[in-house]
C-alpha cells in the first residue's frame, strides 16, 4: 500500500533586509537567471515523476521480474528510507563540497540507478538501482536545487517566480506521473520509464553547464559523522514506523518511539558539540525562528495532503471504479492543471498578497476541494464529477507550496542554507510518508467503500490543523517590505 515517494516544495513573505558580503545586487530575473532555472526545475520534475509513476508499474514489474507486488512495494519503501536517512547530511555536504558539485554528483548517481533499474534482471538489482542509487542521488541533488534558487534569485518577486516554476514542474511530475508512466508502460514497457528518467538526467546535466555557485565551497568545514548516523537512524525508524501503520499498530508505535528516542539522542549530541564550540550536523538555532518553525509545519501538512489525497483517490478510481492507470491519470489531469496554473502565478500573487495570506488561502481552497470531491463522488457515477474537487485541490496546493518553502528557506542567511534545506526536505518527505500511511491504514481497516470518504475526511481535518499553523504566521512584514517590494541582497524572515 505504500506508494509515496515525494519529494519535494517552496517561498517567502515577512522579511527584513540583511546584507551579505559577496552577494550580487538583485536586478530582476535576467536571461541568465532564466537559463539556470531550467535544470533546477527539471531536476525537481524528474524526482517527483519517479516517485509517482512507479505506482502504475507495480503489477508489470512484479510479473516481469517474477516477484510479488509486495516485493516491489518493499523497493519503494527502501527508497523512502534511503532518502529520509540522507537528506539532512546531503544538505550539509553542499557547504563543504559546493552546491553545483553535489547537484551534478547526485544527477550522475541517479542516472546510473535509473539505467541499472531499466536493465534489472531481478528484484535485487532493481532495489540496488531504484531504491539505493536513486535514493542517494535524490538526497544529494534536491537540497542544491533549493539552495541555489534561494541564492541566485535574491528578491521577492523573482524568487517567487523561480520557485513557482520549480513547483509547477514538480507538481506536473507528481500529478501526471501516473499518466505518463502508464502511457510509457502501455506503449513500450516499464523499463522504458526508467530509460526516460535517465535521458532527462542527461538533459539536466547538459543544461547545468550554465550554473554558477554563488558561494565557494569550504573544504575545511567539518562534517558531523556521529550526528549523520544518529539522524539517519532516527529518521529511518520514524519512516519505518509510519509505513508500518497499516500492517501492525504495535510495531508502528514501537518504531516511532524508538525513532524519537534516537532523534532525542541526536539533539543531545548536537547541543554537546555546540557547547564544546564544534560544528554539529544541524544547529539547534534552526529551531529558534518561530516563522521558520511554522513554515515547516505547513510544509509538512501540505505534502501530507498532496500524497495522501493522491493515494486515496488513485486507489478509489482503480479499486472501486475499476479504471486502469491511463484512465486514472487522465482524471487526475484536473489536479495537475490546477497546480500548474496556481504555481506559475506565484510571482504575480507574491506582488499582491503576503505569503501568510497565500498559505492560508491555499489551505482553505484545498480543504474545500476535498469536501466538494467527497460530495460529488458519492452522488454521481460519472468520473468527471471528481473534476471540480480535484481542480480545487490542485489550485490550493499550488498556491501555498511555493510560499511555505520560501518562508523556511528565506528565514536564514546564505551560510545556513545547506542546513535548512536538508531539514526542509526531510520534513516534506516525512509528510509524504505520513500522508500515505494514514490513508493506507484507513483503507485497509475494513470500512468498504466508506473507507475512502473516511480517509479524505481525515485529510481535511489535518488540513485544518495546517491552516491553524498558517494563521499563526506573522501578520505584517516589517516597514518597507510590502508584497512585491524587492529586498536587498539577502533576506531573513522575522517572527
Short mmCIF file of C-alpha atoms in Angstrom, two decimals:
data_model
loop_
_atom_site.label_atom_id
_atom_site.label_comp_id
_atom_site.label_asym_id
_atom_site.label_seq_id
_atom_site.Cartn_x
_atom_site.Cartn_y
_atom_site.Cartn_z
CA UNK A 1 0.00 0.00 0.00
CA UNK A 2 2.93 2.31 0.47
CA UNK A 3 3.49 4.10 -2.80
CA UNK A 4 4.56 7.55 -1.72
CA UNK A 5 7.86 8.97 -2.84
CA UNK A 6 7.53 12.59 -2.70
CA UNK A 7 9.97 15.00 -2.83
CA UNK A 8 9.99 17.89 -2.98
CA UNK A 9 8.34 22.06 -2.16
CA UNK A 10 8.97 26.18 -1.67
CA UNK A 11 8.84 30.60 -0.90
CA UNK A 12 8.70 33.97 1.16
CA UNK A 13 6.80 36.64 2.99
CA UNK A 14 7.70 38.72 6.03
CA UNK A 15 11.26 39.87 5.55
CA UNK A 16 13.92 42.21 6.75
CA UNK A 17 16.92 43.15 4.65
CA UNK A 18 20.24 41.69 5.78
CA UNK A 19 23.23 42.44 3.56
CA UNK A 20 25.54 39.50 3.00
CA UNK A 21 29.06 40.01 1.77
CA UNK A 22 29.71 38.77 -1.74
CA UNK A 23 26.08 38.67 -2.81
CA UNK A 24 25.14 40.35 -6.08
CA UNK A 25 22.54 43.09 -6.01
CA UNK A 26 19.26 41.84 -7.45
CA UNK A 27 18.20 43.34 -10.76
CA UNK A 28 15.13 41.31 -11.55
CA UNK A 29 15.01 37.98 -13.32
CA UNK A 30 17.69 38.20 -16.02
CA UNK A 31 18.02 35.93 -19.04
CA UNK A 32 20.99 34.27 -17.32
CA UNK A 33 18.83 33.52 -14.30
CA UNK A 34 16.16 32.01 -16.52
CA UNK A 35 18.75 29.74 -18.12
CA UNK A 36 19.94 28.41 -14.78
CA UNK A 37 16.34 27.89 -13.67
CA UNK A 38 15.73 25.25 -16.36
CA UNK A 39 17.99 22.49 -14.93
CA UNK A 40 16.81 23.18 -11.38
CA UNK A 41 13.14 22.87 -12.35
CA UNK A 42 13.78 19.75 -14.44
CA UNK A 43 15.63 18.17 -11.51
CA UNK A 44 12.55 18.67 -9.32
CA UNK A 45 10.34 17.33 -12.11
CA UNK A 46 12.23 14.06 -12.56
CA UNK A 47 12.36 13.34 -8.83
CA UNK A 48 8.60 13.94 -8.48
CA UNK A 49 7.88 11.93 -11.63
CA UNK A 50 9.97 8.99 -10.45
CA UNK A 51 8.08 8.90 -7.19
CA UNK A 52 4.57 8.84 -8.60
CA UNK A 53 4.94 6.93 -11.88
CA UNK A 54 6.18 3.86 -10.03
CA UNK A 55 2.66 3.40 -8.68
CA UNK A 56 1.24 2.27 -12.03
CA UNK A 57 4.10 -0.14 -12.82
CA UNK A 58 3.90 -2.40 -9.78
CA UNK A 59 1.94 -5.22 -11.47
CA UNK A 60 4.05 -5.13 -14.65
CA UNK A 61 7.32 -5.14 -12.72
CA UNK A 62 6.24 -7.97 -10.42
CA UNK A 63 5.24 -10.14 -13.40
CA UNK A 64 8.34 -9.38 -15.46
CA UNK A 65 10.80 -9.93 -12.61
CA UNK A 66 8.92 -12.98 -11.30
CA UNK A 67 8.39 -11.41 -7.90
CA UNK A 68 5.40 -10.28 -5.88
CA UNK A 69 3.62 -6.96 -5.61
CA UNK A 70 4.84 -6.83 -2.03
CA UNK A 71 8.41 -7.19 -3.27
CA UNK A 72 8.07 -4.13 -5.50
CA UNK A 73 6.47 -2.21 -2.64
CA UNK A 74 9.49 -3.11 -0.49
CA UNK A 75 11.69 -1.49 -3.15
CA UNK A 76 9.61 1.68 -2.89
CA UNK A 77 9.85 1.59 0.91
CA UNK A 78 13.65 1.23 0.81
CA UNK A 79 13.83 4.28 -1.43
CA UNK A 80 11.91 6.26 1.20
CA UNK A 81 14.25 5.06 3.92
CA UNK A 82 17.42 5.92 1.98
CA UNK A 83 16.13 9.36 1.06
CA UNK A 84 14.93 10.13 4.59
CA UNK A 85 18.23 8.99 6.06
CA UNK A 86 20.47 11.03 3.79
CA UNK A 87 18.57 14.26 3.10
CA UNK A 88 19.95 16.21 6.09
CA UNK A 89 23.58 15.01 5.58
CA UNK A 90 23.13 15.68 1.85
CA UNK A 91 22.18 19.29 2.56
CA UNK A 92 25.16 19.71 4.88
CA UNK A 93 27.63 18.34 2.33
CA UNK A 94 26.82 21.23 -0.01
CA UNK A 95 28.70 23.60 2.32
CA UNK A 96 31.86 21.54 2.14
CA UNK A 97 31.88 20.43 -1.50
CA UNK A 98 29.74 23.08 -3.19
CA UNK A 99 26.14 23.23 -4.36
CA UNK A 100 26.81 22.62 -8.05
CA UNK A 101 29.18 19.73 -7.44
CA UNK A 102 26.68 17.97 -5.15
CA UNK A 103 23.94 18.56 -7.71
CA UNK A 104 26.00 17.02 -10.53
CA UNK A 105 27.15 14.06 -8.42
CA UNK A 106 23.56 13.43 -7.39
CA UNK A 107 22.41 13.55 -11.01
CA UNK A 108 25.08 11.08 -12.12
CA UNK A 109 24.31 8.65 -9.28
CA UNK A 110 20.59 8.96 -10.00
CA UNK A 111 21.14 8.36 -13.74
CA UNK A 112 23.22 5.24 -13.11
CA UNK A 113 20.49 3.96 -10.81
CA UNK A 114 17.82 4.57 -13.46
CA UNK A 115 19.79 2.68 -16.14
CA UNK A 116 20.50 -0.17 -13.72
CA UNK A 117 16.78 -0.35 -12.91
CA UNK A 118 15.89 -0.45 -16.61
CA UNK A 119 18.19 -3.45 -17.12
CA UNK A 120 17.32 -5.19 -13.83
CA UNK A 121 17.08 -8.99 -14.23
CA UNK A 122 15.55 -9.39 -10.79
CA UNK A 123 14.24 -7.63 -7.71
CA UNK A 124 17.68 -7.36 -6.07
CA UNK A 125 19.16 -5.31 -8.91
CA UNK A 126 16.00 -3.18 -9.06
CA UNK A 127 16.41 -2.39 -5.35
CA UNK A 128 20.08 -1.51 -5.89
CA UNK A 129 19.31 0.80 -8.81
CA UNK A 130 15.93 2.28 -7.96
CA UNK A 131 15.90 2.21 -4.17
CA UNK A 132 19.52 2.75 -3.17
CA UNK A 133 21.24 4.63 -6.01
CA UNK A 134 18.25 6.77 -6.98
CA UNK A 135 17.60 7.38 -3.28
CA UNK A 136 21.20 8.53 -2.71
CA UNK A 137 21.08 10.62 -5.88
CA UNK A 138 17.86 12.33 -4.81
CA UNK A 139 19.24 13.16 -1.36
CA UNK A 140 22.31 14.73 -2.98
CA UNK A 141 20.60 16.69 -5.77
CA UNK A 142 17.41 18.02 -4.16
CA UNK A 143 18.96 20.26 -1.43
CA UNK A 144 21.15 22.10 -4.01
CA UNK A 145 18.05 22.82 -6.12
CA UNK A 146 16.52 24.89 -3.32
CA UNK A 147 19.78 26.34 -2.02
CA UNK A 148 20.84 27.58 -5.48
CA UNK A 149 17.40 29.02 -6.15
CA UNK A 150 17.48 30.91 -2.85
CA UNK A 151 20.98 32.26 -3.52
CA UNK A 152 20.57 33.14 -7.20
CA UNK A 153 17.11 34.74 -7.03
CA UNK A 154 17.57 37.30 -4.29
CA UNK A 155 14.45 39.49 -4.47
CA UNK A 156 10.91 38.54 -3.56
CA UNK A 157 9.25 38.60 -6.97
CA UNK A 158 11.99 36.85 -8.96
CA UNK A 159 12.35 34.22 -6.24
CA UNK A 160 8.58 33.73 -6.20
CA UNK A 161 8.62 33.23 -9.95
CA UNK A 162 11.57 30.81 -9.78
CA UNK A 163 10.06 28.72 -7.02
CA UNK A 164 6.72 28.85 -8.82
CA UNK A 165 8.28 27.33 -11.94
CA UNK A 166 10.08 24.68 -9.89
CA UNK A 167 6.89 23.84 -8.01
CA UNK A 168 4.91 23.71 -11.24
CA UNK A 169 7.35 21.22 -12.76
CA UNK A 170 7.37 19.23 -9.53
CA UNK A 171 3.59 19.25 -9.44
CA UNK A 172 3.39 18.10 -13.05
CA UNK A 173 5.84 15.32 -12.30
CA UNK A 174 3.89 14.15 -9.24
CA UNK A 175 0.36 14.57 -10.59
CA UNK A 176 0.99 13.50 -14.20
CA UNK A 177 3.49 10.78 -13.29
CA UNK A 178 0.84 8.03 -13.25
CA UNK A 179 -0.47 9.12 -16.67
CA UNK A 180 2.96 9.47 -18.28
CA UNK A 181 4.21 6.29 -16.65
CA UNK A 182 1.05 4.44 -17.64
CA UNK A 183 1.39 5.55 -21.27
CA UNK A 184 5.06 4.59 -21.44
CA UNK A 185 4.37 1.23 -19.81
CA UNK A 186 1.40 0.53 -22.11
CA UNK A 187 3.16 1.55 -25.33
CA UNK A 188 6.62 0.18 -24.55
CA UNK A 189 7.40 -1.35 -21.16
CA UNK A 190 8.06 -0.37 -17.56
CA UNK A 191 11.79 -0.45 -18.34
CA UNK A 192 11.33 2.39 -20.83
CA UNK A 193 10.09 4.61 -17.99
CA UNK A 194 13.50 4.29 -16.30
CA UNK A 195 15.28 4.97 -19.61
CA UNK A 196 13.14 8.12 -19.88
CA UNK A 197 14.38 9.20 -16.45
CA UNK A 198 18.00 8.63 -17.48
CA UNK A 199 17.52 10.70 -20.66
CA UNK A 200 16.06 13.59 -18.67
CA UNK A 201 19.06 13.38 -16.31
CA UNK A 202 21.40 13.75 -19.31
CA UNK A 203 19.49 16.86 -20.43
CA UNK A 204 19.74 18.35 -16.92
CA UNK A 205 23.50 17.74 -16.78
CA UNK A 206 23.95 19.47 -20.16
CA UNK A 207 21.84 22.44 -19.08
CA UNK A 208 23.71 22.68 -15.78
CA UNK A 209 26.85 23.91 -17.52
CA UNK A 210 25.42 27.43 -17.17
CA UNK A 211 25.10 27.10 -13.40
CA UNK A 212 27.44 29.06 -11.16
CA UNK A 213 27.63 28.51 -7.43
CA UNK A 214 27.21 31.95 -5.76
CA UNK A 215 29.17 30.76 -2.73
CA UNK A 216 32.53 28.97 -2.93
CA UNK A 217 32.78 25.58 -1.20
CA UNK A 218 34.68 25.39 2.06
CA UNK A 219 36.68 22.12 2.20
CA UNK A 220 37.76 22.97 5.74
CA UNK A 221 34.19 22.69 7.07
CA UNK A 222 33.91 19.78 9.45
CA UNK A 223 31.31 17.06 8.98
CA UNK A 224 29.50 15.61 11.98
CA UNK A 225 29.65 11.89 11.20
CA UNK A 226 28.16 10.85 14.54
CA UNK A 227 25.27 13.27 14.03
CA UNK A 228 24.74 11.98 10.49
CA UNK A 229 24.48 8.38 11.74
CA UNK A 230 22.13 9.27 14.58
CA UNK A 231 19.87 11.50 12.47
CA UNK A 232 19.77 8.92 9.68
CA UNK A 233 18.93 6.09 12.09
CA UNK A 234 16.24 8.12 13.83
CA UNK A 235 14.59 9.18 10.56
CA UNK A 236 14.73 5.64 9.17
CA UNK A 237 12.98 4.31 12.28
CA UNK A 238 10.34 7.05 12.06
CA UNK A 239 9.64 6.37 8.38
CA UNK A 240 9.53 2.61 9.04
CA UNK A 241 7.02 3.27 11.81
CA UNK A 242 4.90 5.44 9.54
CA UNK A 243 4.99 2.83 6.78
CA UNK A 244 4.07 0.06 9.24
CA UNK A 245 0.85 1.86 10.15
CA UNK A 246 -1.41 -0.34 8.03
CA UNK A 247 0.31 -3.63 8.95
CA UNK A 248 0.92 -3.71 12.69
CA UNK A 249 -0.12 -0.95 15.07
CA UNK A 250 2.17 -2.13 17.89
CA UNK A 251 5.14 -2.36 15.54
CA UNK A 252 4.33 1.16 14.34
CA UNK A 253 4.24 2.50 17.90
CA UNK A 254 7.47 0.72 18.82
CA UNK A 255 9.35 2.05 15.80
CA UNK A 256 8.04 5.59 16.29
CA UNK A 257 9.05 5.60 19.96
CA UNK A 258 12.47 4.14 19.19
CA UNK A 259 12.98 6.64 16.37
CA UNK A 260 12.02 9.50 18.66
CA UNK A 261 14.49 8.33 21.31
CA UNK A 262 17.31 8.14 18.74
CA UNK A 263 16.49 11.64 17.49
CA UNK A 264 16.49 12.87 21.10
CA UNK A 265 19.96 11.34 21.43
CA UNK A 266 20.91 13.16 18.22
CA UNK A 267 19.77 16.53 19.56
CA UNK A 268 21.60 15.97 22.86
CA UNK A 269 24.73 15.21 20.81
CA UNK A 270 24.19 18.42 18.83
CA UNK A 271 23.91 20.52 21.99
CA UNK A 272 27.03 18.91 23.41
CA UNK A 273 29.00 19.78 20.28
CA UNK A 274 27.69 23.35 20.33
CA UNK A 275 28.75 23.78 23.95
CA UNK A 276 32.19 22.46 23.03
CA UNK A 277 32.48 25.01 20.21
CA UNK A 278 32.28 22.38 17.45
CA UNK A 279 30.07 22.47 14.35
CA UNK A 280 27.20 19.95 14.55
CA UNK A 281 25.30 18.44 11.64
CA UNK A 282 22.24 20.55 12.44
CA UNK A 283 22.35 23.60 14.66
CA UNK A 284 19.65 23.95 17.32
CA UNK A 285 19.38 27.63 16.34
CA UNK A 286 17.43 26.48 13.26
CA UNK A 287 14.52 25.80 15.59
CA UNK A 288 14.60 29.16 17.34
CA UNK A 289 12.93 31.03 14.49
CA UNK A 290 9.18 30.94 15.09
CA UNK A 291 8.33 31.81 11.50
CA UNK A 292 10.52 29.04 10.11
CA UNK A 293 9.05 26.50 12.55
CA UNK A 294 5.51 27.39 11.48
CA UNK A 295 6.59 27.24 7.85
CA UNK A 296 7.96 23.73 8.38
CA UNK A 297 4.63 22.65 9.90
CA UNK A 298 2.65 24.00 6.93
CA UNK A 299 5.14 22.40 4.54
CA UNK A 300 4.76 19.00 6.22
CA UNK A 301 0.95 19.18 6.17
CA UNK A 302 0.88 20.28 2.52
CA UNK A 303 2.86 17.26 1.35
CA UNK A 304 0.80 15.06 3.62
CA UNK A 305 -2.34 16.34 1.86
CA UNK A 306 -0.81 16.04 -1.61
CA UNK A 307 0.40 12.46 -1.29
CA UNK A 308 -2.40 11.27 0.97
CA UNK A 309 -5.16 12.54 -1.32
CA UNK A 310 -3.36 11.30 -4.45
CA UNK A 311 -3.00 7.84 -2.93
CA UNK A 312 -6.63 7.68 -1.77
CA UNK A 313 -8.17 9.00 -4.99
CA UNK A 314 -5.99 6.77 -7.19
CA UNK A 315 -6.96 3.72 -5.13
CA UNK A 316 -10.64 4.71 -5.29
CA UNK A 317 -10.63 5.13 -9.06
CA UNK A 318 -8.85 1.82 -9.68
CA UNK A 319 -10.41 -0.38 -6.97
CA UNK A 320 -13.96 0.97 -6.73
CA UNK A 321 -14.48 2.45 -10.21
CA UNK A 322 -12.31 -0.13 -11.99
CA UNK A 323 -10.30 2.33 -14.09
CA UNK A 324 -6.87 1.45 -15.47
CA UNK A 325 -3.71 3.51 -14.98
CA UNK A 326 -4.20 5.65 -18.09
CA UNK A 327 -7.85 6.45 -17.29
CA UNK A 328 -6.88 7.31 -13.71
CA UNK A 329 -4.11 9.58 -14.96
CA UNK A 330 -6.50 11.39 -17.31
CA UNK A 331 -8.92 12.14 -14.48
CA UNK A 332 -6.01 13.42 -12.38
CA UNK A 333 -5.29 15.96 -15.11
CA UNK A 334 -7.69 18.36 -13.36
CA UNK A 335 -5.46 18.43 -10.26
CA UNK A 336 -2.35 18.75 -12.44
CA UNK A 337 -3.85 21.71 -14.30
CA UNK A 338 -4.89 23.45 -11.07
CA UNK A 339 -1.47 23.01 -9.51
CA UNK A 340 0.27 24.20 -12.68
CA UNK A 341 -1.84 27.34 -13.03
CA UNK A 342 -1.51 28.45 -9.42
CA UNK A 343 2.22 27.64 -9.25
CA UNK A 344 3.02 29.65 -12.36
CA UNK A 345 1.03 32.56 -10.90
CA UNK A 346 3.32 32.62 -7.83
CA UNK A 347 5.19 35.75 -8.99
CA UNK A 348 2.03 37.80 -9.52
CA UNK A 349 0.49 36.54 -6.30
CA UNK A 350 3.62 37.42 -4.30
CA UNK A 351 3.39 41.01 -5.58
CA UNK A 352 -0.18 41.41 -4.39
CA UNK A 353 -0.52 39.30 -1.26
CA UNK A 354 1.61 38.38 1.73
CA UNK A 355 2.90 34.83 1.94
CA UNK A 356 0.82 34.27 5.08
CA UNK A 357 -2.33 35.15 3.13
CA UNK A 358 -1.36 32.83 0.27
CA UNK A 359 -0.69 29.89 2.59
CA UNK A 360 -3.98 30.41 4.43
CA UNK A 361 -5.87 30.70 1.14
CA UNK A 362 -4.23 27.53 -0.13
CA UNK A 363 -5.37 25.51 2.86
CA UNK A 364 -8.93 26.88 2.64
CA UNK A 365 -9.20 26.08 -1.09
CA UNK A 366 -7.66 22.60 -0.66
CA UNK A 367 -10.00 21.64 2.20
CA UNK A 368 -12.97 22.99 0.21
CA UNK A 369 -11.85 20.87 -2.74
CA UNK A 370 -11.76 17.74 -0.58
CA UNK A 371 -15.26 18.43 0.71
CA UNK A 372 -16.64 19.01 -2.80
CA UNK A 373 -14.88 15.89 -4.11
CA UNK A 374 -16.40 13.70 -1.39
CA UNK A 375 -19.88 15.11 -2.02
CA UNK A 376 -19.80 14.83 -5.81
CA UNK A 377 -18.02 11.47 -5.99
CA UNK A 378 -20.65 9.89 -3.77
CA UNK A 379 -23.54 11.50 -5.63
CA UNK A 380 -22.65 10.67 -9.23
CA UNK A 381 -21.19 7.64 -11.04
CA UNK A 382 -19.76 9.94 -13.72
CA UNK A 383 -15.95 10.02 -13.33
CA UNK A 384 -15.87 13.69 -14.33
CA UNK A 385 -17.84 14.51 -11.19
CA UNK A 386 -14.47 14.36 -9.42
CA UNK A 387 -13.07 17.14 -11.62
CA UNK A 388 -14.23 20.21 -9.62
CA UNK A 389 -12.83 18.84 -6.36
CA UNK A 390 -9.55 17.76 -7.96
CA UNK A 391 -9.17 21.14 -9.64
CA UNK A 392 -9.63 22.97 -6.33
CA UNK A 393 -7.20 20.65 -4.55
CA UNK A 394 -4.60 21.33 -7.23
CA UNK A 395 -5.21 25.08 -7.13
CA UNK A 396 -4.98 25.20 -3.34
CA UNK A 397 -1.77 23.17 -3.16
CA UNK A 398 -0.17 25.21 -5.92
CA UNK A 399 -1.00 28.47 -4.16
CA UNK A 400 0.65 27.51 -0.87
CA UNK A 401 3.52 25.12 -1.64
CA UNK A 402 5.70 27.89 -3.03
CA UNK A 403 5.22 30.38 -0.14
CA UNK A 404 5.76 27.75 2.55
CA UNK A 405 9.16 26.64 1.32
CA UNK A 406 10.32 30.18 0.64
CA UNK A 407 9.21 31.14 4.16
CA UNK A 408 11.54 28.47 5.51
CA UNK A 409 14.45 28.98 3.10
CA UNK A 410 14.38 32.76 3.49
CA UNK A 411 14.45 32.63 7.29
CA UNK A 412 18.22 32.15 7.29
CA UNK A 413 21.28 33.78 5.70
CA UNK A 414 23.30 32.20 2.91
CA UNK A 415 25.72 30.29 5.11
CA UNK A 416 22.82 28.40 6.73
CA UNK A 417 21.12 27.32 3.51
CA UNK A 418 22.73 23.85 3.47
CA UNK A 419 21.39 23.04 6.93
CA UNK A 420 17.88 24.41 6.47
CA UNK A 421 17.48 22.91 3.01
CA UNK A 422 18.24 19.40 4.24
CA UNK A 423 15.89 19.85 7.21
CA UNK A 424 13.15 21.27 4.99
CA UNK A 425 13.32 18.38 2.54
CA UNK A 426 13.28 15.82 5.36
CA UNK A 427 10.16 17.43 6.83
CA UNK A 428 8.47 17.26 3.42
CA UNK A 429 9.42 13.61 2.97
CA UNK A 430 8.04 12.73 6.38
CA UNK A 431 4.80 14.49 5.44
CA UNK A 432 4.57 12.48 2.23
CA UNK A 433 5.16 9.19 4.07
CA UNK A 434 2.67 10.10 6.78
CA UNK A 435 0.03 11.02 4.19
CA UNK A 436 0.04 7.60 2.52
CA UNK A 437 0.41 5.81 5.85
CA UNK A 438 -2.71 7.50 7.24
CA UNK A 439 -4.66 6.87 4.05
CA UNK A 440 -3.43 3.27 3.81
CA UNK A 441 -4.32 2.49 7.41
CA UNK A 442 -7.89 3.72 6.93
CA UNK A 443 -8.35 1.99 3.58
CA UNK A 444 -7.41 -1.45 4.96
CA UNK A 445 -9.48 -1.06 8.11
CA UNK A 446 -12.46 -2.92 6.62
CA UNK A 447 -14.77 0.05 6.12
CA UNK A 448 -15.56 -1.00 2.49
CA UNK A 449 -16.22 1.92 0.14
CA UNK A 450 -16.84 4.23 3.08
CA UNK A 451 -13.14 3.98 3.91
CA UNK A 452 -12.26 6.27 1.01
CA UNK A 453 -14.53 9.03 2.29
CA UNK A 454 -13.20 8.48 5.81
CA UNK A 455 -9.62 8.84 4.57
CA UNK A 456 -10.40 12.08 2.74
CA UNK A 457 -12.28 13.50 5.74
CA UNK A 458 -9.27 12.71 7.94
CA UNK A 459 -7.02 14.54 5.50
CA UNK A 460 -9.37 17.53 5.52
CA UNK A 461 -9.18 17.70 9.33
CA UNK A 462 -5.38 17.60 9.17
CA UNK A 463 -5.59 20.38 6.57
CA UNK A 464 -7.43 22.50 9.12
CA UNK A 465 -4.52 21.96 11.52
CA UNK A 466 -2.20 23.25 8.81
CA UNK A 467 -4.47 26.26 8.39
CA UNK A 468 -4.17 26.96 12.12
CA UNK A 469 -0.35 26.98 11.80
CA UNK A 470 -0.63 29.38 8.85
CA UNK A 471 -2.82 31.74 10.89
CA UNK A 472 -0.03 31.97 13.47
CA UNK A 473 2.48 33.21 10.90
CA UNK A 474 3.43 36.92 11.24
CA UNK A 475 0.58 39.11 10.06
CA UNK A 476 2.55 42.08 8.76
CA UNK A 477 6.03 42.36 7.22
CA UNK A 478 8.45 44.97 8.55
CA UNK A 479 8.19 48.50 7.10
CA UNK A 480 9.34 48.81 3.52
CA UNK A 481 8.77 45.19 2.60
CA UNK A 482 5.24 45.17 1.32
CA UNK A 483 4.22 42.46 -1.11
CA UNK A 484 6.10 42.92 -4.33
CA UNK A 485 8.93 45.00 -2.94
CA UNK A 486 12.43 43.93 -3.72
CA UNK A 487 14.58 43.42 -0.65
CA UNK A 488 18.28 43.78 -0.57
CA UNK A 489 20.96 41.21 -1.24
CA UNK A 490 19.82 38.67 1.33
CA UNK A 491 16.69 38.25 3.37
CA UNK A 492 15.63 36.85 6.70
CA UNK A 493 12.09 36.32 7.85
CA UNK A 494 11.12 37.73 11.20
CA UNK A 495 8.62 36.37 13.64
#
